[in-house]
Amino acid sequence: MVAVRLQDVAARAGVSQATASRVLNGSARVPGEGVADRVRAAARELGYVPNAQAQALARASTGLLGLVVHDIADPYFSSIARGVQAAARTARKHMLLASTDRDFDIEREAVSTFIAHRADAIVLAGSRQSGDLDLDLEAEFARYRDNGGRVVVIGQPLACGGAVEPENHSGAANLADALVAAGHTQFAVVGGPGSIRTAVDRRNGFVEALGRRGLTPLVEVSGDFTRDGGYSAARRLAGALELRADTGTTPVCVFAVTDVMAIGAIAAWRELGLSVPRDVCVAGFDDIPTLRDHTPSLSTVALPLEHIGARAVELALCRDFGPDDLRESVPGSVVLRDSTRLP
Amino acid sequence: MVAVRLQDVAARAGVSQATASRVLNGSARVPGEGVADRVRAAARELGYVPNAQAQALARASTGLLGLVVHDIADPYFSSIARGVQAAARTARKHMLLASTDRDFDIEREAVSTFIAHRADAIVLAGSRQSGDLDLDLEAEFARYRDNGGRVVVIGQPLACGGAVEPENHSGAANLADALVAAGHTQFAVVGGPGSIRTAVDRRNGFVEALGRRGLTPLVEVSGDFTRDGGYSAARRLAGALELRADTGTTPVCVFAVTDVMAIGAIAAWRELGLSVPRDVCVAGFDDIPTLRDHTPSLSTVALPLEHIGARAVELALCRDFGPDDLRESVPGSVVLRDSTRLP
DNA sequence: CTGAAAGCGCTTACAG
DNA sequence: CTGAAAGCGCTTACAG
């Protein structure tokens, strides 16, 4: 990297490095007649590109924003990433991305790297295990925050500054209410890993709402928080419930705690010759963009994913980001579609 | 950012900064008995995190890799990003991501930022306009390369070092052949913007293969390279072809130059009461993961998207990346599914 | 308004 | 093996 340096630009323009710096970085100081033009011309002619590393070292901030997701190819995360990207742009920040493949070691490593790069803020998306398994991470965040770093988590039980909290519990409860109101009477649940709070909250919200109406899920199964997790859980559920086609009876309504799992479940049932919503009904959670063209259309709790990503950035960059936690709830809205339609 | 510095660690360990640096960065030099342990202990106790900006300045390389995509929420790009991320990790690089929203000004700006951050390499995904509209960008890349930067484009007509080239032309041709072999006789095309090479190559490959068999598309329409672009193009196409349901005749087979457009097209037709493949058949291109659970299952040309992303990184980081262009073709494979099934 | 100089936190020849 | 020192490319008080 033997690039053109500010010094070269200054020399060609016949000014000091300090002046060149002031002209090019748009400092408040107004340079004398023609000076600015000369510097800018020199910069252009030489093809000067400021060294952001050097700037970062000399200034306080790097203009970098780190985003950690579980899987960038998952529509849930890529939608959030899109929102983060948009908000980062308007804040004139640039995005460091880590897709961890759901590996917590990789995640920790990614966070360390972001801190090493002195990212101005870090957004952690993707549900974390609840419990105190991540003391290392919390300690690292604490130091990072002491040094002026900002951390915002999306839907996680980590207390580390900021949090955007999708209303998982009440969203799932509202969904249950809506399904009961629509005439459903028999339910089952496809849950996620017990260690993931988002999964647990949604499951609990749903089951508790059912309980308030005197209902209990016939069966609960669970799987990974992925399409394949939903697929295999759904097969087990079909076995447990002895689901069959064309029974003519009111189908069981299954709540899958995330859309990708619901989609996997539908695929599994289809292979078993079961039709949705005729033989079994299903609702998900998130309203990922993929759903728009899915058949059957999927009932779900719609979360404004891009907005969530954008808000996380705004929270992180918020002026009054202090020692206290800044948290913001984001409600979801129930959307009933074909997949839970009763005859 | 008043973080712990190497100096602090050295002081606590009772060694010089140079020694501390050598211990912590794993230089080849082997320190004396116990020294390494003392330094490492000090680093741990103090919670030392190296300042990557300072390291980058002192060393040659930053360990950063820039990826530019049109839209990170588009499955095509998020799949590529996943591959890039995986390859970057194994190369111990970290990823700067820019999602440009298909705005070429934003794209240029993103590239500038990556260069300013002295990214070791830049991967440009997302089709570029053909023609010479981007002299600025090419000039900037040229300088970047002179300074040791590496650039790899995915499926673009830019000559700038490396390129991963999906075989769009032949893939589309093979698709046409396969459809003809399957009994299709009437075709139409939903193309992308005329200025995007990927779209044009696919369209040409398809139409030329048809031509070799004495066939010509009945109609060609085009739209944006997005789901909505496919949706609106498909409506126009339905009008032009006067598509109707249940005619009992052999349906027209439509080639949409990208899966997302095909999906949009199917949605449009469904709204018009047309059924795929009964009233109209359709094939896409890419085999995005979304397709896995789409109904009807979509015929397409499968591209190994993650692999493409990974190869772009490997090419960029390849030792013999010289002044000559390094390019690699990636074939696509035709997959016929329900959406082109004849009765 | 402009410039000389110190400093940001590291790495790495160069001596010892 | 270890350390003093220069240097990476910028910014920014501090003088003038």
XYZ file of C-alpha atoms (C1' of nucleotides) in Angstrom:
718
model
C 0.000 0.000 0.000
C 2.294 2.763 -1.190
C -0.468 5.217 -1.722
C -0.398 8.953 -2.115
C -0.096 10.622 1.261
C -1.465 13.843 2.557
C 2.093 15.071 2.574
C 2.340 14.565 -1.177
C -0.811 16.527 -1.719
C 0.442 19.319 0.538
C 3.754 19.475 -1.283
C 2.131 19.693 -4.672
C -0.247 22.375 -3.479
C 2.570 24.249 -1.798
C 0.999 24.293 1.635
C 1.654 22.588 4.921
C 0.280 19.214 5.755
C -1.897 20.820 8.406
C -3.555 23.059 5.887
C -4.100 20.229 3.456
C -5.681 18.232 6.225
C -7.977 21.072 7.152
C -9.105 21.617 3.591
C -9.695 17.974 2.822
C -11.418 16.933 5.995
C -13.755 19.903 5.937
C -12.747 21.380 9.231
C -14.553 24.461 10.431
C -11.564 26.634 9.635
C -11.939 28.516 6.378
C -8.723 28.695 4.390
C -7.571 31.680 2.421
C -8.543 32.533 -1.092
C -7.564 29.867 -3.570
C -5.779 27.711 -1.075
C -8.620 25.283 -0.780
C -8.894 24.981 -4.528
C -5.200 24.345 -4.928
C -5.258 21.604 -2.335
C -8.312 19.970 -3.769
C -6.863 20.096 -7.245
C -3.640 18.507 -6.036
C -5.581 15.791 -4.274
C -7.563 15.036 -7.372
C -4.556 15.033 -9.669
C -2.661 12.707 -7.395
C -5.643 10.479 -6.760
C -5.367 10.972 -3.044
C -7.427 8.671 -0.856
C -7.137 9.408 2.848
C -5.912 6.549 4.969
C -8.820 5.795 7.217
C -6.612 3.817 9.589
C -4.382 6.777 10.177
C -7.365 9.054 10.546
C -8.906 6.722 13.035
C -5.727 6.645 15.039
C -5.416 10.395 15.096
C -9.083 11.077 15.706
C -11.219 9.348 18.245
C -13.608 7.510 16.000
C -13.294 5.020 13.190
C -16.687 5.405 11.590
C -17.096 1.654 11.771
C -20.137 -0.185 13.011
C -20.031 -3.914 13.678
C -22.994 -6.192 13.071
C -23.051 -9.773 14.287
C -25.662 -12.159 12.924
C -26.107 -15.908 13.079
C -26.487 -16.449 9.384
C -26.514 -13.716 6.791
C -28.295 -16.019 4.338
C -31.278 -16.356 6.666
C -33.973 -13.882 5.573
C -34.565 -12.803 9.152
C -30.997 -11.659 9.534
C -30.513 -10.337 6.054
C -33.580 -8.144 6.511
C -32.194 -6.797 9.745
C -28.845 -6.290 8.050
C -30.541 -4.266 5.369
C -32.017 -1.955 7.969
C -28.694 -1.670 9.744
C -26.979 -0.836 6.496
C -29.477 1.879 5.668
C -29.249 3.524 9.070
C -25.490 3.212 9.059
C -25.325 5.005 5.775
C -27.376 7.919 6.963
C -25.139 8.107 10.023
C -22.124 7.959 7.723
C -20.849 4.806 9.284
C -19.581 1.742 7.538
C -20.470 -1.758 8.402
C -18.331 -4.622 9.556
C -20.294 -7.838 9.255
C -19.793 -11.156 10.944
C -22.015 -14.133 10.189
C -21.233 -16.623 12.891
C -22.970 -19.759 11.694
C -24.500 -19.981 15.157
C -21.145 -20.742 16.685
C -20.646 -18.870 19.916
C -16.874 -19.092 19.755
C -16.914 -17.463 16.383
C -19.271 -14.873 17.742
C -16.997 -14.001 20.606
C -14.095 -13.807 18.242
C -16.039 -11.517 15.942
C -16.830 -9.202 18.803
C -13.170 -9.093 19.783
C -12.226 -8.186 16.269
C -14.783 -5.429 16.153
C -13.423 -4.066 19.372
C -9.890 -4.391 18.087
C -10.933 -2.374 15.083
C -12.353 0.161 17.481
C -15.793 0.055 15.944
C -17.829 2.956 17.266
C -20.719 0.625 17.973
C -21.607 -3.031 17.865
C -25.029 -4.475 17.121
C -25.580 -8.042 18.176
C -28.473 -9.725 16.431
C -29.394 -13.322 16.848
C -30.652 -14.868 19.952
C -28.239 -15.704 22.600
C -28.482 -18.451 25.087
C -30.034 -17.254 28.229
C -28.241 -17.916 31.445
C -24.816 -16.829 32.382
C -22.800 -18.748 29.884
C -21.308 -15.683 28.385
C -19.468 -13.979 31.131
C -16.491 -13.485 28.856
C -18.573 -11.637 26.378
C -20.237 -9.477 28.970
C -16.904 -8.597 30.519
C -15.499 -7.671 27.166
C -18.509 -5.520 26.412
C -18.181 -3.812 29.772
C -14.626 -2.770 29.017
C -15.608 -1.744 25.530
C -18.326 0.452 26.921
C -15.982 1.984 29.457
C -13.857 3.025 26.549
C -16.777 4.715 24.855
C -18.039 1.841 22.742
C -21.741 1.297 22.307
C -23.467 -2.046 22.249
C -27.024 -2.765 21.236
C -28.518 -6.210 21.248
C -31.590 -7.280 19.356
C -33.881 -9.490 21.373
C -31.370 -10.754 23.872
C -31.088 -11.023 27.593
C -27.744 -9.270 27.728
C -27.627 -6.070 29.709
C -25.060 -4.100 27.852
C -26.303 -0.657 27.025
C -29.000 -0.760 24.432
C -31.562 -3.258 23.367
C -34.265 -3.514 20.773
C -36.827 -5.943 22.034
C -39.349 -7.465 19.687
C -42.395 -8.169 21.784
C -42.128 -11.873 21.454
C -44.211 -12.841 24.420
C -47.200 -10.630 23.762
C -46.973 -11.115 20.027
C -47.286 -14.845 20.440
C -50.085 -14.361 22.950
C -51.984 -12.168 20.528
C -51.511 -14.766 17.868
C -52.977 -17.435 20.104
C -55.949 -15.217 20.875
C -56.523 -14.507 17.217
C -56.380 -18.185 16.339
C -58.847 -19.089 19.037
C -61.100 -16.277 17.882
C -60.861 -17.700 14.379
C -62.285 -20.949 15.655
C -59.249 -23.071 16.377
C -59.569 -25.374 19.319
C -56.668 -27.783 19.138
C -53.083 -26.643 19.249
C -49.528 -27.873 19.115
C -46.194 -26.107 19.285
C -42.962 -26.414 17.340
C -40.450 -24.722 19.591
C -36.809 -23.791 19.271
C -33.861 -24.658 21.458
C -34.704 -24.245 25.127
C -31.618 -22.121 25.623
C -32.669 -19.405 23.231
C -34.717 -16.732 24.837
C -36.589 -15.614 21.769
C -37.813 -19.152 21.237
C -38.795 -19.585 24.842
C -40.597 -16.244 25.078
C -42.662 -16.945 22.025
C -43.542 -20.422 23.171
C -44.496 -19.170 26.604
C -46.547 -16.273 25.318
C -48.493 -18.621 23.116
C -49.030 -21.355 25.673
C -49.955 -18.962 28.441
C -52.540 -17.230 26.308
C -53.970 -20.607 25.485
C -53.997 -21.424 29.179
C -56.051 -18.335 29.955
C -58.729 -19.873 27.780
C -58.436 -23.240 29.367
C -56.505 -24.743 26.479
C -53.303 -26.737 26.446
C -51.168 -27.775 23.475
C -51.692 -31.406 22.566
C -48.014 -31.820 21.837
C -44.843 -29.785 21.947
C -41.777 -30.648 19.930
C -38.743 -28.571 19.200
C -35.793 -28.239 16.896
C -33.099 -25.912 15.679
C -34.040 -22.356 14.908
C -33.759 -23.097 11.189
C -35.770 -24.365 8.264
C -34.366 -27.857 8.766
C -35.084 -27.683 12.463
C -38.721 -27.025 11.619
C -38.734 -29.791 9.062
C -37.571 -32.497 11.409
C -39.649 -31.280 14.327
C -42.709 -31.349 12.106
C -42.091 -34.960 11.171
C -41.932 -35.891 14.803
C -45.035 -33.915 15.495
C -46.893 -35.645 12.684
C -45.958 -38.959 14.246
C -46.958 -37.962 17.739
C -50.286 -36.595 16.612
C -50.845 -39.353 14.061
C -51.742 -36.739 11.521
C -53.530 -38.086 8.475
C -54.930 -36.629 5.322
C -58.573 -36.037 4.595
C -59.953 -36.913 7.978
C -62.584 -34.266 7.592
C -62.123 -33.215 11.182
C -60.976 -29.806 12.345
C -57.221 -29.694 11.828
C -54.777 -29.120 14.640
C -53.242 -25.647 14.607
C -49.487 -25.660 15.041
C -47.510 -22.666 16.199
C -43.928 -22.691 14.941
C -41.895 -20.117 16.819
C -40.288 -18.759 13.693
C -41.316 -18.511 10.040
C -38.363 -20.448 8.714
C -39.323 -23.346 10.947
C -42.928 -23.101 9.800
C -41.801 -23.247 6.189
C -39.717 -26.307 6.921
C -42.670 -27.858 8.703
C -44.971 -27.333 5.759
C -42.418 -28.969 3.487
C -42.211 -31.961 5.808
C -45.955 -32.375 5.963
C -46.315 -32.033 2.232
C -43.912 -34.922 1.792
C -46.109 -36.926 4.126
C -49.081 -36.196 1.933
C -50.601 -33.730 4.353
C -52.095 -30.520 3.103
C -52.063 -27.134 4.841
C -54.534 -25.904 5.999
C -56.811 -28.846 5.212
C -55.074 -31.483 7.335
C -53.026 -29.329 9.598
C -52.832 -25.577 10.162
C -49.700 -23.631 10.992
C -48.642 -20.157 12.005
C -45.146 -18.712 12.285
C -43.458 -15.620 13.613
C -41.460 -12.787 11.986
C -43.099 -12.282 8.600
C -39.876 -12.661 6.660
C -40.019 -11.321 3.081
C -39.892 -14.854 1.694
C -43.434 -15.344 2.954
C -44.808 -12.948 0.436
C -44.723 -15.582 -2.281
C -45.045 -18.705 -0.211
C -47.887 -21.100 -0.767
C -49.958 -21.483 1.266
C -49.678 -17.955 2.586
C -48.506 -18.166 6.158
C -50.196 -16.742 9.220
C -47.631 -15.075 11.416
C -46.712 -12.240 13.726
C -45.238 -9.524 11.562
C -42.103 -7.875 12.873
C -40.708 -4.795 11.106
C -37.308 -6.381 10.615
C -35.601 -3.609 8.697
C -36.902 -1.087 11.153
C -35.547 -3.152 14.005
C -32.110 -3.128 12.428
C -32.272 0.591 11.804
C -33.449 1.342 15.334
C -30.609 -0.665 16.759
C -28.187 1.593 14.939
C -29.997 4.736 15.967
C -30.010 3.627 19.564
C -26.322 2.841 19.400
C -25.515 6.224 17.977
C -27.864 8.084 20.245
C -26.329 10.982 22.155
C -27.664 10.109 25.553
C -26.325 6.633 25.469
C -25.217 6.480 29.041
C -24.516 3.968 31.725
C -28.166 3.123 31.948
C -29.743 0.707 29.604
C -31.668 2.130 26.722
C -34.282 -0.239 25.536
C -37.015 -0.094 23.025
C -39.840 -2.516 22.444
C -41.075 -3.264 18.988
C -44.550 -4.736 18.779
C -45.470 -7.390 16.284
C -48.825 -7.560 14.557
C -50.805 -10.667 13.988
C -51.561 -11.517 10.390
C -53.862 -14.408 9.650
C -53.534 -15.896 6.221
C -54.387 -19.128 4.424
C -52.276 -21.471 6.504
C -54.691 -21.228 9.409
C -57.887 -20.942 7.427
C -60.654 -23.151 8.614
C -63.085 -24.617 6.072
C -11.450 5.102 23.270
C -9.020 5.246 26.155
C -8.181 1.596 26.030
C -5.292 -0.323 27.498
C -2.226 0.092 25.325
C 0.578 -2.236 24.540
C 2.743 0.073 26.578
C 0.635 -0.584 29.656
C 0.984 -4.288 29.179
C 4.738 -3.994 28.721
C 5.078 -1.895 31.842
C 3.121 -4.343 33.926
C 5.134 -7.248 32.597
C 8.357 -5.377 33.115
C 9.517 -5.641 29.527
C 9.871 -3.292 26.632
C 7.070 -2.510 24.298
C 8.929 -4.295 21.525
C 9.038 -7.504 23.481
C 5.405 -7.269 24.403
C 4.550 -6.759 20.774
C 6.577 -9.765 19.731
C 4.975 -12.008 22.294
C 1.438 -10.925 21.591
C 1.519 -10.888 17.829
C 3.168 -14.267 17.609
C 6.276 -13.205 15.803
C 8.780 -15.864 14.833
C 11.170 -14.716 17.521
C 11.054 -16.918 20.593
C 11.285 -14.984 23.828
C 13.202 -16.118 26.877
C 11.926 -18.384 29.560
C 8.902 -16.993 31.326
C 8.868 -13.711 29.522
C 6.079 -14.730 27.203
C 3.965 -15.919 30.096
C 4.462 -12.703 32.000
C 3.413 -10.631 29.033
C 0.407 -12.742 28.300
C -0.660 -12.646 31.907
C -0.355 -8.876 31.958
C -2.380 -8.587 28.783
C -5.097 -10.756 30.211
C -5.230 -8.968 33.533
C -5.446 -5.601 31.885
C -7.930 -6.728 29.265
C -5.691 -5.646 26.481
C -7.204 -5.546 23.015
C -4.755 -4.583 20.293
C -5.685 -1.538 18.292
C -6.197 -2.876 14.816
C -5.978 0.608 13.331
C -2.541 1.135 14.774
C -1.458 -2.322 13.710
C -2.693 -1.711 10.213
C -0.781 1.526 10.062
C 2.413 -0.045 11.267
C 2.076 -3.188 9.202
C 1.189 -3.344 5.562
C -2.175 -5.023 5.741
C -5.443 -4.382 7.497
C -6.999 -7.824 7.335
C -10.123 -6.239 5.912
C -12.039 -7.465 2.907
C -14.729 -5.347 1.311
C -17.866 -6.818 -0.237
C -20.241 -4.748 -2.316
C -23.692 -6.101 -3.113
C -26.825 -4.562 -4.553
C -29.142 -5.696 -1.810
C -28.151 -7.824 1.119
C -31.774 -8.861 1.657
C -31.915 -10.447 -1.787
C -31.289 -14.196 -1.421
C -28.920 -14.168 -4.375
C -26.633 -11.709 -2.675
C -27.026 -12.985 0.836
C -26.017 -16.446 -0.349
C -22.934 -15.027 -2.001
C -22.215 -13.036 1.144
C -22.387 -16.212 3.155
C -19.755 -17.794 0.958
C -17.599 -14.698 1.145
C -17.888 -14.657 4.899
C -16.867 -18.295 5.202
C -13.840 -17.916 2.949
C -12.867 -14.684 4.644
C -12.897 -16.393 7.978
C -10.618 -19.171 6.869
C -8.285 -16.542 5.442
C -8.503 -14.678 8.738
C -9.947 -11.608 7.126
C -12.860 -9.551 8.271
C -15.611 -8.306 6.112
C -16.712 -4.804 5.336
C -20.133 -4.902 3.737
C -21.891 -2.359 1.592
C -25.407 -2.930 0.306
C -25.901 -0.265 -2.311
C -29.607 -0.488 -3.068
C -28.628 -0.633 -6.738
C -27.453 2.947 -6.644
C -24.243 3.366 -8.557
C -23.263 6.507 -6.713
C -23.541 4.694 -3.435
C -21.553 1.862 -4.913
C -18.741 4.148 -5.985
C -18.748 5.744 -2.582
C -18.606 2.349 -0.911
C -15.612 1.385 -2.982
C -13.881 4.619 -2.048
C -14.479 3.939 1.587
C -13.122 0.439 1.299
C -10.023 1.803 -0.348
C -9.737 4.479 2.296
C -9.857 1.754 4.893
C -7.106 0.036 2.966
C -9.051 -3.179 2.592
C -6.703 -5.880 1.370
C -9.214 -6.891 -1.247
C -12.562 -5.851 -2.656
C -15.203 -8.153 -4.071
C -17.806 -6.534 -6.248
C -20.956 -8.575 -6.658
C -24.017 -7.434 -8.468
C -24.225 -6.841 -12.116
C -22.852 -3.684 -13.434
C -23.995 -1.786 -16.418
C -22.034 -2.768 -19.431
C -20.432 -0.036 -21.447
C -17.985 2.525 -20.298
C -20.104 4.404 -17.855
C -17.820 3.722 -14.994
C -14.522 5.187 -15.908
C -14.245 6.712 -12.462
C -14.585 3.367 -10.820
C -12.123 1.688 -13.142
C -9.588 4.426 -12.601
C -9.969 4.153 -8.867
C -9.534 0.404 -9.031
C -6.450 0.800 -11.171
C -4.798 2.978 -8.561
C -5.918 0.663 -5.833
C -4.352 -2.256 -7.634
C -1.145 -0.337 -8.191
C -0.990 0.036 -4.461
C -1.351 -3.681 -3.935
C -5.118 -3.911 -3.605
C -6.960 -6.802 -5.130
C -10.284 -6.582 -6.891
C -12.516 -9.425 -7.940
C -15.816 -8.941 -9.666
C -18.593 -11.485 -9.853
C -20.198 -11.684 -13.269
C -19.238 -8.272 -14.510
C -17.603 -6.826 -17.583
C -15.033 -4.907 -15.592
C -11.425 -5.824 -16.247
C -9.841 -5.234 -12.925
C -7.834 -8.210 -11.828
C -10.029 -11.098 -10.956
C -13.414 -12.267 -12.009
C -15.723 -15.107 -11.192
C -17.964 -15.634 -14.149
C -21.143 -17.641 -13.836
C -21.719 -19.191 -17.242
C -24.836 -17.230 -17.911
C -24.901 -17.580 -21.642
C -24.377 -21.315 -21.880
C -26.457 -21.994 -18.790
C -29.432 -20.268 -20.374
C -28.764 -22.067 -23.640
C -28.730 -25.410 -21.897
C -31.956 -24.516 -20.200
C -33.567 -23.728 -23.542
C -32.360 -27.027 -24.943
C -33.678 -28.933 -21.971
C -37.066 -27.263 -22.233
C -37.336 -28.021 -25.911
C -36.319 -31.602 -25.213
C -39.054 -31.736 -22.600
C -41.590 -30.919 -25.273
C -41.987 -27.161 -25.053
C -42.585 -25.419 -28.333
C -43.702 -21.910 -27.493
C -41.544 -19.508 -25.522
C -41.455 -16.032 -24.096
C -38.841 -14.126 -22.151
C -38.947 -11.905 -19.100
C -35.674 -10.031 -19.289
C -33.855 -7.624 -17.026
C -32.589 -4.138 -17.700
C -30.820 -3.962 -21.042
C -27.822 -2.354 -19.427
C -27.048 -5.244 -17.111
C -24.778 -7.778 -18.647
C -25.929 -10.752 -16.657
C -29.489 -10.162 -17.803
C -28.473 -9.692 -21.409
C -26.211 -12.743 -21.479
C -28.898 -14.981 -20.107
C -31.498 -13.656 -22.473
C -29.164 -14.034 -25.439
C -28.057 -17.521 -24.503
C -31.658 -18.596 -24.272
C -32.875 -16.934 -27.439
C -29.902 -18.053 -29.484
C -30.329 -21.661 -28.435
C -33.965 -21.406 -29.414
C -32.880 -19.944 -32.725
C -30.661 -22.900 -33.438
C -33.804 -24.976 -33.368
C -35.724 -22.601 -35.534
C -37.693 -21.127 -32.655
C -38.287 -17.529 -31.658
C -39.847 -16.144 -28.501
C -43.411 -15.028 -29.020
C -42.885 -12.032 -26.787
C -40.146 -10.421 -24.786
C -40.799 -8.075 -21.912
C -38.440 -6.819 -19.262
C -38.312 -5.260 -15.854
C -36.080 -4.577 -12.902
C -33.841 -7.338 -11.678
C -36.115 -7.830 -8.661
C -39.200 -9.703 -7.541
C -41.351 -6.668 -8.313
C -39.691 -6.259 -11.676
C -40.744 -9.804 -12.489
C -44.221 -9.198 -11.171
C -44.953 -6.219 -13.376
C -43.243 -7.665 -16.419
C -45.362 -10.782 -16.036
C -48.552 -8.755 -16.033
C -47.536 -7.100 -19.256
C -46.626 -10.423 -20.704
C -49.968 -11.891 -19.756
C -51.647 -9.037 -21.574
C -49.501 -9.319 -24.681
C -50.018 -13.047 -24.885
C -53.653 -12.896 -23.845
C -53.004 -15.670 -21.386
C -56.100 -17.353 -20.102
C -56.869 -20.152 -17.733
C -57.933 -23.627 -18.693
C -57.519 -23.344 -22.418
C -56.388 -26.904 -22.574
C -53.694 -26.021 -25.067
C -49.965 -26.413 -24.453
C -48.890 -23.543 -22.204
C -46.286 -21.009 -23.235
C -42.968 -21.489 -21.459
C -41.543 -18.277 -20.045
C -37.900 -17.820 -19.210
C -37.338 -15.251 -16.474
C -33.668 -14.314 -16.324
C -33.525 -14.585 -12.571
C -35.378 -16.612 -9.947
C -36.610 -13.623 -8.006
C -38.255 -12.325 -11.180
C -39.769 -15.729 -11.840
C -41.222 -15.790 -8.352
C -42.698 -12.344 -8.857
C -44.102 -13.480 -12.185
C -45.817 -16.490 -10.675
C -47.392 -14.246 -8.049
C -48.685 -11.915 -10.752
C -50.179 -14.731 -12.766
C -51.755 -16.288 -9.752
C -53.546 -13.023 -9.085
C -54.803 -13.132 -12.646
C -56.225 -16.573 -12.006
C -53.563 -18.344 -14.027
C -52.006 -21.506 -12.762
C -48.402 -22.650 -13.218
C -47.668 -24.957 -14.993
C -51.193 -25.582 -16.273
C -51.773 -22.227 -17.972
C -48.257 -20.953 -18.264
C -44.879 -22.492 -17.548
C -41.862 -20.657 -16.205
C -38.186 -21.209 -15.523
C -35.744 -18.993 -13.702
C -32.020 -18.761 -13.110
C -29.819 -18.986 -9.979
C -31.534 -21.577 -7.784
C -31.701 -19.327 -4.755
C -32.340 -21.157 -1.468
C -35.849 -19.705 -1.282
C -36.810 -21.981 -4.144
C -36.487 -25.018 -1.985
C -39.894 -24.448 -0.457
C -41.588 -22.574 -3.231
C -44.735 -23.896 -4.811
C -44.765 -24.803 -7.600
C -41.159 -25.920 -7.539
C -39.274 -23.810 -10.031
C -37.211 -25.006 -12.968
C -33.980 -23.072 -13.094
C -30.267 -23.057 -13.759
C -28.572 -23.823 -10.474
C -25.586 -21.694 -9.595
C -23.437 -22.586 -6.579
C -23.846 -19.161 -5.028
C -21.935 -19.692 -1.812
C -19.126 -21.286 -3.740
C -19.041 -18.325 -6.065
C -18.636 -15.992 -3.138
C -15.946 -18.142 -1.605
C -14.044 -18.451 -4.864
C -14.087 -14.701 -5.302
C -12.305 -14.373 -1.987
C -9.832 -17.110 -2.788
C -9.059 -15.513 -6.113
C -8.574 -12.165 -4.456
C -6.215 -13.576 -1.890
C -4.378 -15.779 -4.344
C -0.595 -15.381 -4.392
C -0.158 -15.045 -8.110
C -2.616 -12.263 -8.422
C -0.673 -10.266 -10.935
C -1.250 -7.645 -13.552
C -3.043 -10.167 -15.714
C -6.635 -10.943 -15.196
C -7.468 -14.052 -13.287
C -10.824 -15.361 -14.224
C -12.771 -18.405 -13.385
C -15.941 -19.686 -14.944
C -18.597 -21.335 -12.872
C -21.045 -23.516 -14.764
C -24.687 -23.688 -13.894
C -26.713 -26.862 -14.103
C -30.197 -27.110 -15.465
C -32.834 -28.355 -13.060
C -36.287 -29.040 -14.398
C -39.026 -29.017 -11.814
C -42.793 -28.658 -11.650
C -43.051 -25.150 -13.055
C -42.264 -26.386 -16.554
C -44.015 -29.724 -16.352
C -46.205 -30.550 -19.312
C -49.357 -32.565 -18.754
C -5.382 32.047 8.230
C -1.177 28.987 8.445
C 2.670 26.000 10.048
C 5.859 23.258 13.153
C 5.413 19.712 16.211
C 3.537 16.353 19.165
C 0.851 12.454 19.458
C -2.535 8.484 18.160
C -0.797 2.831 19.196
C 1.520 -0.251 16.992
C 5.730 -2.822 14.304
C 10.294 -3.649 12.963
C 14.871 -2.968 11.249
C 18.986 -1.942 13.823
C 22.117 -2.383 17.613
C 23.520 -4.535 21.618
C 16.928 -12.726 23.222
C 15.888 -7.734 24.188
C 15.427 -2.648 23.856
C 15.678 2.300 22.016
C 14.046 4.563 18.249
C 12.107 5.565 13.912
C 8.215 5.362 11.213
C 3.264 4.161 9.500
C -0.312 8.661 7.809
C -3.148 11.415 9.832
C -5.170 15.366 13.303
C -5.031 19.098 16.331
C -3.832 22.031 20.135
C -0.463 25.649 20.249
C 2.036 29.555 18.436
C 2.648 32.976 15.186
